[in-house]
Each structure stands twice: as C-alpha cells, then as structure tokens.
C-alpha cells in the first residue's frame, strides 16, 4: 500500500506568543492510502478547516509534519509551496469558488493555464474531464448560467484536470439540494473506485460521510474515533455513523 498522505503530530496554535492564543490542533496523526476515500467529521470549531488549510498548504502548522507522496510540504519554501499546490492538490469548496467572468471551460483550464501547459493539451484535458463529469454541453456557458449542481461539477473538473495526488473537499455538498448532492457523491465514489482518485472530504453530514470508506472523527483538535465501512452497505454505514454521532 502506498501512503499518499501522512500527517504526524500536527499542531496549530493561532495568535502570537504573549497574545491571546488558541490551540486548534493538538497533535493530529493519520494517513491516507493511495485510492482511499476518507471522511472527516467533527462539530463546528473542532479544527476541520484548520486541518484542511494546512494539508493544502494554504496555512502552516505550529509543529508536526505533512507528507504528500513522501515529501514534507511544511518544509517547502513559499514559491515551491505554491508550485506544489498547483500540481499535486485539487480542492472543492462548499461555495464552488468559480470565477464568474470566465467561462466554465476557462475555469476548468485554470490549474493548467497557471502551469503554462500548451493550449492544445489544455483543450484535450478539459474536454476529457468534462466528459467524465457529464458537463461537456455547458463548457461555453458562464458559472452564472448554470445550476448549483452543475457548478460543483465544473469545480470538481477544475480540481481534477491536472491529475492531482489528492482531492480535498471542505463540505462539497453543503450548498447543494439533496438530488445534486447525491449526484456529486456518486461521481466522487465513481472517480475513487474507477480512476483511483484519493479523496479527503470534510463534512457535517452523515449521508455524505457514508460515501467514504473510512471516517475520522475530530474533536477539540484531536482525532478520536475511526469508523470503517468494510463490506457494509451505504445504508448500514450511514446508521453506524448516526449512532456514533449520538454517542458524542
Ligand atoms: N485565524 C484564527 N485565529 C484564531 N482562532 C481561530 C482562527 N481560525 C480558527 N480559529 C479557531 O480554531 C478552532 C477551529 O476552527 P476551524 O475553522 O478549523 O473549525 P471547523 O471544524 O472547520 O468548524 P466549522 O464546522 O464551523 O467550519 C475554532 O475554535 C476557531 O474559533
Ligand atoms: Mg470549517
């Protein structure tokens, strides 16, 4: 098994020394194997966004290490960090984060345009991932002209077009109606199963979490319980998650 992500004793304290400080992460350790779909659940304020921000190099930890493909990303210099983020990380946000004045095609192309990939190759890759996500028909529209579910598909295509090592999602279904949420989750499951995309998804929602193969529960900046789906059905796993949340 290949560990795509290895997080060791990660801590994060907000605020400068001598000022008011808050320790949001208190020694988080876990890893994600290549091709896994891992969920992270936890109450509001438990440290989920803090964790994802560090894992995606948007923020730096106070101590500890984060290895992606065996490279410690917390030790990278600023410019290397941006380069690494552009190449190895895909991110889907709750509120899509699409650029409204670019077409969907241009939005999806962004990670490749920023890497100076040749126009022809960009064109081919955008067509390929759009077809994979069922959005070929809306590429020349603008984000303002499509539905929420379609927007999240465009955002997913943008997150995957450069073939990143890992896909992060921070409540990716949070702004979607239940039908669009299910469609997105089914697509993520399919990408995970058939294209072996490694996924780490933060969510409050037990239904979304039930699509993961493994769930880590974070509480007050620490990982407590872990649940594995194993051979359970989605419904059985969902019931197990609900029961676990009831105990907390
Ligand atoms: N920039 C900051 N400065 C100081 N404290 C912060 C900062 N950002 C977050 N915190 C604190 O760190 C803790 C964890 O915040 P975080 O945003 O990671 O939580 P979360 O699990 O993502 O919550 P939610 O589910 O509401 O999004 C919270 O108590 C929060 O108030
Ligand atoms: Mg958050």
Tab-separated table of C-alpha atoms and ligand atoms in Angstrom:
chain	number	residue	atom	x	y	z
A	1	UNK	CA	0.000	0.000	0.000
A	2	UNK	CA	1.230	3.481	-0.870
A	3	UNK	CA	0.647	6.284	1.624
A	4	UNK	CA	-0.337	9.313	-0.404
A	5	UNK	CA	-0.744	11.463	2.716
A	6	UNK	CA	0.951	11.043	6.096
A	7	UNK	CA	0.128	13.509	8.861
A	8	UNK	CA	2.243	13.253	12.017
A	9	UNK	CA	1.700	15.042	15.359
A	10	UNK	CA	0.290	18.137	13.717
A	11	UNK	CA	-0.405	21.112	15.974
A	12	UNK	CA	-1.693	24.575	15.203
A	13	UNK	CA	-1.827	27.440	17.666
A	14	UNK	CA	-3.464	30.649	16.464
A	15	UNK	CA	-2.255	34.002	17.849
A	16	UNK	CA	1.227	35.298	18.610
A	17	UNK	CA	3.224	34.493	21.757
A	18	UNK	CA	2.276	36.787	24.609
A	19	UNK	CA	-1.078	37.494	22.979
A	20	UNK	CA	-4.283	35.546	23.275
A	21	UNK	CA	-3.594	32.084	21.850
A	22	UNK	CA	-5.830	29.224	20.826
A	23	UNK	CA	-4.652	25.698	20.079
A	24	UNK	CA	-6.902	24.498	17.253
A	25	UNK	CA	-4.983	21.265	16.526
A	26	UNK	CA	-3.434	19.251	19.342
A	27	UNK	CA	-1.335	16.540	17.727
A	28	UNK	CA	-3.240	15.116	14.777
A	29	UNK	CA	-1.832	11.887	13.317
A	30	UNK	CA	-3.331	9.835	10.479
A	31	UNK	CA	-2.595	8.719	6.951
A	32	UNK	CA	-4.458	8.181	3.697
A	33	UNK	CA	-3.517	5.384	1.333
A	34	UNK	CA	-3.489	5.865	-2.415
A	35	UNK	CA	-7.001	5.293	-3.738
A	36	UNK	CA	-8.743	5.713	-0.370
A	37	UNK	CA	-11.854	7.860	0.205
A	38	UNK	CA	-11.594	9.249	3.735
A	39	UNK	CA	-14.164	11.415	5.510
A	40	UNK	CA	-13.502	13.779	8.399
A	41	UNK	CA	-16.378	14.615	10.713
A	42	UNK	CA	-16.471	16.873	13.747
A	43	UNK	CA	-18.525	19.599	15.397
A	44	UNK	CA	-18.228	23.252	14.460
A	45	UNK	CA	-14.918	24.616	15.787
A	46	UNK	CA	-13.282	21.185	16.118
A	47	UNK	CA	-10.468	22.113	13.689
A	48	UNK	CA	-11.571	20.657	10.332
A	49	UNK	CA	-10.925	23.712	8.184
A	50	UNK	CA	-7.693	24.446	10.055
A	51	UNK	CA	-6.544	20.918	9.212
A	52	UNK	CA	-7.516	21.092	5.517
A	53	UNK	CA	-5.876	24.512	5.148
A	54	UNK	CA	-2.588	23.094	6.431
A	55	UNK	CA	-2.858	19.927	4.326
A	56	UNK	CA	-3.376	22.052	1.225
A	57	UNK	CA	-0.504	24.496	2.075
A	58	UNK	CA	-2.876	27.448	2.475
A	59	UNK	CA	-1.661	27.716	6.092
A	60	UNK	CA	1.377	26.466	8.032
A	61	UNK	CA	1.349	24.301	11.180
A	62	UNK	CA	2.939	25.219	14.515
A	63	UNK	CA	4.617	21.793	14.662
A	64	UNK	CA	4.397	18.357	13.100
A	65	UNK	CA	4.768	17.123	9.538
A	66	UNK	CA	2.607	16.548	6.461
A	67	UNK	CA	3.995	14.192	3.831
A	68	UNK	CA	2.362	14.085	0.425
A	69	UNK	CA	3.970	11.443	-1.773
A	70	UNK	CA	6.781	11.272	0.829
A	71	UNK	CA	7.550	14.973	0.556
A	72	UNK	CA	7.198	17.115	3.685
A	73	UNK	CA	5.143	20.034	2.416
A	74	UNK	CA	5.560	22.013	5.660
A	75	UNK	CA	9.277	22.370	4.853
A	76	UNK	CA	8.771	23.841	1.382
A	77	UNK	CA	9.743	27.444	0.625
A	78	UNK	CA	6.863	29.751	-0.311
A	79	UNK	CA	7.305	29.615	-4.098
A	80	UNK	CA	7.808	25.829	-4.066
A	81	UNK	CA	4.696	25.551	-1.933
A	82	UNK	CA	2.567	27.374	-4.500
A	83	UNK	CA	4.071	25.211	-7.216
A	84	UNK	CA	3.336	22.062	-5.233
A	85	UNK	CA	-0.240	23.173	-4.541
A	86	UNK	CA	-0.804	23.851	-8.233
A	87	UNK	CA	0.445	20.435	-9.288
A	88	UNK	CA	-0.477	17.966	-6.561
A	89	UNK	CA	-3.640	19.271	-4.933
A	90	UNK	CA	-7.252	19.524	-6.047
A	91	UNK	CA	-9.739	21.394	-3.867
A	92	UNK	CA	-13.558	21.544	-3.927
A	93	UNK	CA	-15.111	24.211	-1.713
A	94	UNK	CA	-18.604	24.470	-0.301
A	95	UNK	CA	-19.325	27.645	-2.290
A	96	UNK	CA	-17.731	26.436	-5.574
A	97	UNK	CA	-15.202	29.342	-5.841
A	98	UNK	CA	-15.652	29.640	-9.610
A	99	UNK	CA	-14.580	32.841	-11.355
A	100	UNK	CA	-17.797	34.399	-12.667
A	101	UNK	CA	-16.180	36.324	-15.531
A	102	UNK	CA	-14.556	33.228	-17.014
A	103	UNK	CA	-16.470	30.562	-18.944
A	104	UNK	CA	-16.769	27.135	-17.369
A	105	UNK	CA	-14.174	25.917	-19.868
A	106	UNK	CA	-11.739	28.647	-18.757
A	107	UNK	CA	-12.439	27.920	-15.096
A	108	UNK	CA	-11.642	24.228	-15.552
A	109	UNK	CA	-8.492	25.063	-17.539
A	110	UNK	CA	-7.134	27.351	-14.805
A	111	UNK	CA	-4.797	24.910	-12.987
A	112	UNK	CA	-3.195	24.028	-16.352
A	113	UNK	CA	-3.067	27.613	-17.664
A	114	UNK	CA	-1.197	28.591	-14.482
A	115	UNK	CA	1.363	25.849	-15.217
A	116	UNK	CA	1.964	27.082	-18.776
A	117	UNK	CA	0.697	23.859	-20.322
A	118	UNK	CA	0.304	24.097	-24.140
A	119	UNK	CA	-3.111	25.303	-25.339
A	120	UNK	CA	-3.830	22.167	-27.338
A	121	UNK	CA	-3.061	19.866	-24.392
A	122	UNK	CA	-5.212	22.057	-22.129
A	123	UNK	CA	-8.072	21.782	-24.617
A	124	UNK	CA	-7.824	17.999	-24.730
A	125	UNK	CA	-7.604	17.607	-20.958
A	126	UNK	CA	-10.548	19.917	-20.303
A	127	UNK	CA	-12.701	18.011	-22.827
A	128	UNK	CA	-11.701	14.700	-21.265
A	129	UNK	CA	-12.508	15.600	-17.653
A	130	UNK	CA	-15.696	17.448	-18.683
A	131	UNK	CA	-16.929	14.368	-20.479
A	132	UNK	CA	-16.031	12.256	-17.420
A	133	UNK	CA	-18.166	14.558	-15.240
A	134	UNK	CA	-21.022	14.914	-17.746
A	135	UNK	CA	-20.667	18.665	-18.338
A	136	UNK	CA	-19.453	18.792	-21.958
A	137	UNK	CA	-22.597	20.666	-23.009
A	138	UNK	CA	-22.109	23.628	-20.676
A	139	UNK	CA	-18.411	24.398	-21.197
A	140	UNK	CA	-19.006	27.645	-23.073
A	141	UNK	CA	-21.555	28.986	-20.620
A	142	UNK	CA	-20.613	31.097	-17.600
A	143	UNK	CA	-20.988	29.916	-13.978
A	144	UNK	CA	-23.885	32.373	-13.581
A	145	UNK	CA	-25.831	30.494	-16.251
A	146	UNK	CA	-25.813	27.000	-14.693
A	147	UNK	CA	-27.334	25.252	-11.642
A	148	UNK	CA	-25.643	24.687	-8.283
A	149	UNK	CA	-25.124	21.004	-9.021
A	150	UNK	CA	-23.567	21.841	-12.383
A	151	UNK	CA	-21.357	24.484	-10.750
A	152	UNK	CA	-19.992	21.891	-8.354
A	153	UNK	CA	-19.282	19.577	-11.304
A	154	UNK	CA	-17.356	22.368	-13.002
A	155	UNK	CA	-15.486	22.963	-9.729
A	156	UNK	CA	-14.776	19.206	-9.479
A	157	UNK	CA	-13.462	19.189	-13.054
A	158	UNK	CA	-11.186	22.119	-12.202
A	159	UNK	CA	-9.985	20.252	-9.106
A	160	UNK	CA	-9.107	17.149	-11.140
A	161	UNK	CA	-7.946	18.432	-14.546
A	162	UNK	CA	-4.258	18.480	-13.541
A	163	UNK	CA	-4.442	14.947	-12.120
A	164	UNK	CA	-3.529	15.873	-8.518
A	165	UNK	CA	-2.176	13.416	-5.944
A	166	UNK	CA	-5.175	14.039	-3.711
A	167	UNK	CA	-8.575	15.703	-3.878
A	168	UNK	CA	-9.694	17.676	-0.821
A	169	UNK	CA	-13.294	18.690	-0.222
A	170	UNK	CA	-14.485	21.079	2.512
A	171	UNK	CA	-18.250	20.414	2.744
A	172	UNK	CA	-18.507	19.987	-1.060
A	173	UNK	CA	-22.214	19.128	-0.883
A	174	UNK	CA	-23.039	21.849	1.655
A	175	UNK	CA	-24.670	24.237	-0.812
A	176	UNK	CA	-26.428	21.592	-2.930
A	177	UNK	CA	-30.002	20.269	-2.872
A	178	UNK	CA	-30.263	16.597	-1.985
A	179	UNK	CA	-30.533	15.351	-5.579
A	180	UNK	CA	-27.454	17.298	-6.736
A	181	UNK	CA	-25.606	16.265	-3.574
A	182	UNK	CA	-26.280	12.584	-4.277
A	183	UNK	CA	-25.175	13.011	-7.902
A	184	UNK	CA	-21.919	14.639	-6.809
A	185	UNK	CA	-21.272	11.957	-4.178
A	186	UNK	CA	-21.953	9.198	-6.719
A	187	UNK	CA	-19.478	10.864	-9.090
A	188	UNK	CA	-16.867	11.112	-6.341
A	189	UNK	CA	-17.417	7.458	-5.476
A	190	UNK	CA	-17.036	6.526	-9.130
A	191	UNK	CA	-13.857	8.604	-9.570
A	192	UNK	CA	-12.468	6.978	-6.445
A	193	UNK	CA	-13.369	3.440	-7.461
A	194	UNK	CA	-12.613	3.500	-11.161
A	195	UNK	CA	-9.958	6.219	-11.539
A	196	UNK	CA	-8.376	5.582	-8.110
A	197	UNK	CA	-8.590	9.265	-7.133
A	198	UNK	CA	-7.573	9.655	-3.462
A	199	UNK	CA	-10.125	11.785	-1.615
A	200	UNK	CA	-10.210	13.512	1.778
A	201	UNK	CA	-13.599	15.104	2.469
A	202	UNK	CA	-14.673	17.170	5.466
A	203	UNK	CA	-18.392	17.065	6.185
A	204	UNK	CA	-21.014	17.600	8.884
A	205	UNK	CA	-23.463	15.448	7.001
A	206	UNK	CA	-23.715	11.720	7.877
A	207	UNK	CA	-25.238	10.906	4.475
A	208	UNK	CA	-22.243	12.443	2.631
A	209	UNK	CA	-19.854	10.784	5.067
A	210	UNK	CA	-21.405	7.377	4.353
A	211	UNK	CA	-19.839	7.539	0.859
A	212	UNK	CA	-16.338	7.388	2.370
A	213	UNK	CA	-14.538	4.101	3.072
A	214	UNK	CA	-13.266	5.375	6.401
A	215	UNK	CA	-14.270	8.216	8.696
A	216	UNK	CA	-12.094	10.039	11.198
A	217	UNK	CA	-13.888	11.896	13.983
A	218	UNK	CA	-12.149	15.052	15.145
A	219	UNK	CA	-12.976	16.632	18.484
A	220	UNK	CA	-11.285	19.659	20.099
A	221	UNK	CA	-8.333	19.421	17.719
A	222	UNK	CA	-7.713	15.702	18.133
A	223	UNK	CA	-8.718	12.609	16.213
A	224	UNK	CA	-10.679	10.257	18.417
A	225	UNK	CA	-12.727	7.506	16.880
A	226	UNK	CA	-12.340	5.978	13.433
A	227	UNK	CA	-15.079	4.060	11.584
A	228	UNK	CA	-14.500	1.774	8.619
A	229	UNK	CA	-17.080	0.907	6.012
A	230	UNK	CA	-15.577	-2.502	5.164
A	231	UNK	CA	-18.286	-4.558	3.455
A	232	UNK	CA	-21.260	-2.652	4.859
A	233	UNK	CA	-23.838	-1.134	2.530
A	234	UNK	CA	-24.134	2.652	2.367
A	235	UNK	CA	-27.314	2.445	4.449
A	236	UNK	CA	-25.691	0.273	7.144
A	237	UNK	CA	-22.671	2.561	7.310
A	238	UNK	CA	-24.981	5.597	7.497
A	239	UNK	CA	-26.791	4.068	10.500
A	240	UNK	CA	-23.452	3.362	12.177
A	241	UNK	CA	-22.359	6.990	11.671
A	242	UNK	CA	-25.657	8.283	13.101
A	243	UNK	CA	-25.215	6.032	16.144
A	244	UNK	CA	-21.640	7.261	16.622
A	245	UNK	CA	-22.738	10.920	16.399
A	246	UNK	CA	-25.420	10.170	19.001
A	247	UNK	CA	-22.737	8.969	21.429
A	248	UNK	CA	-20.696	12.169	21.142
B	1	LIG	N1	-7.467	32.718	12.387
B	1	LIG	C1	-7.854	32.262	13.583
B	1	LIG	N2	-7.464	32.856	14.728
B	1	LIG	C2	-7.818	32.378	15.931
B	1	LIG	N3	-8.599	31.292	16.128
B	1	LIG	C3	-9.035	30.657	15.018
B	1	LIG	C4	-8.701	31.100	13.701
B	1	LIG	N4	-9.279	30.262	12.811
B	1	LIG	C5	-9.957	29.347	13.537
B	1	LIG	N5	-9.808	29.570	14.863
B	1	LIG	C6	-10.353	28.768	15.953
B	1	LIG	O1	-9.874	27.451	15.835
B	1	LIG	C7	-10.899	26.499	16.098
B	1	LIG	C8	-11.072	25.567	14.893
B	1	LIG	O2	-11.591	26.309	13.798
B	1	LIG	P1	-11.933	25.630	12.378
B	1	LIG	O3	-12.326	26.699	11.443
B	1	LIG	O4	-10.811	24.752	11.999
B	1	LIG	O5	-13.191	24.739	12.774
B	1	LIG	P2	-14.144	23.821	11.867
B	1	LIG	O6	-14.098	22.454	12.459
B	1	LIG	O7	-13.776	23.970	10.440
B	1	LIG	O8	-15.578	24.462	12.151
B	1	LIG	P3	-16.865	24.598	11.160
B	1	LIG	O9	-17.514	23.251	11.150
B	1	LIG	O10	-17.709	25.607	11.857
B	1	LIG	O11	-16.393	25.039	9.815
B	1	LIG	C9	-12.148	27.310	16.421
B	1	LIG	O12	-12.282	27.372	17.828
B	1	LIG	C10	-11.867	28.666	15.847
B	1	LIG	O13	-12.516	29.676	16.582
B	2	LIG	MG1	-14.817	24.699	8.732
